[in-house]
Amino acid sequence: MNHTILLIEDNEQNRYLATFLLEQHGHKVVSAKDGPNGIMLAQTLNPDLILLDIQLPLMDGYAVARMLRNIDSLRNTPIIAVTSYAMVGDREKSLASGCNEYIEKPINPNTFVTEIERFLISKPKTGYP
Ligand code: MN
């Protein structure tokens, strides 16, 4: 099953690794380097899932997630936060801003795709509260 995944990540190496791993599993990856571009692409692509870095230029991932959740067509799209922040409360902050899950960097190449595919198999069809 291949899906379209939007990757919003400003770090080139992280983009490269995530793209490589997802493409190996047959997924199509489109990436943006900042929030405003990511939001624009999300609206035109209507991706199956969004991978969202939290530490981004221009606006942080929390703000991006909140904006994405305010767009009708993206209200049910799985958003997974990917962040190197090791701060207490980060997971809660990600979830509160509309993300479905939180993955810590550095990403583990052995489990990364499996963690993401969970959200592709059971695409939530109910509205995000
Ligand atoms: Mn970053």
PDB file of C-alpha atoms and ligand atoms in Angstrom, residues 9-11 53 55-56 105, ligand 1:
ATOM      1  CA  GLU A   9      11.407  19.278   8.252  1.00  0.00           C
ATOM      2  CA  ASP A  10      14.087  21.948   7.948  1.00  0.00           C
ATOM      3  CA  ASN A  11      17.128  19.692   8.457  1.00  0.00           C
ATOM      4  CA  ASP A  53       9.254  18.574  12.868  1.00  0.00           C
ATOM      5  CA  GLN A  55      11.754  22.988  15.730  1.00  0.00           C
ATOM      6  CA  LEU A  56      11.223  24.875  12.472  1.00  0.00           C
ATOM      7  CA  LYS A 105      14.772  12.042  17.219  1.00  0.00           C
TER       8      LYS A 105
HETATM    9 MN    MN B   1      14.134  21.254  12.783  1.00  0.00          MN
END
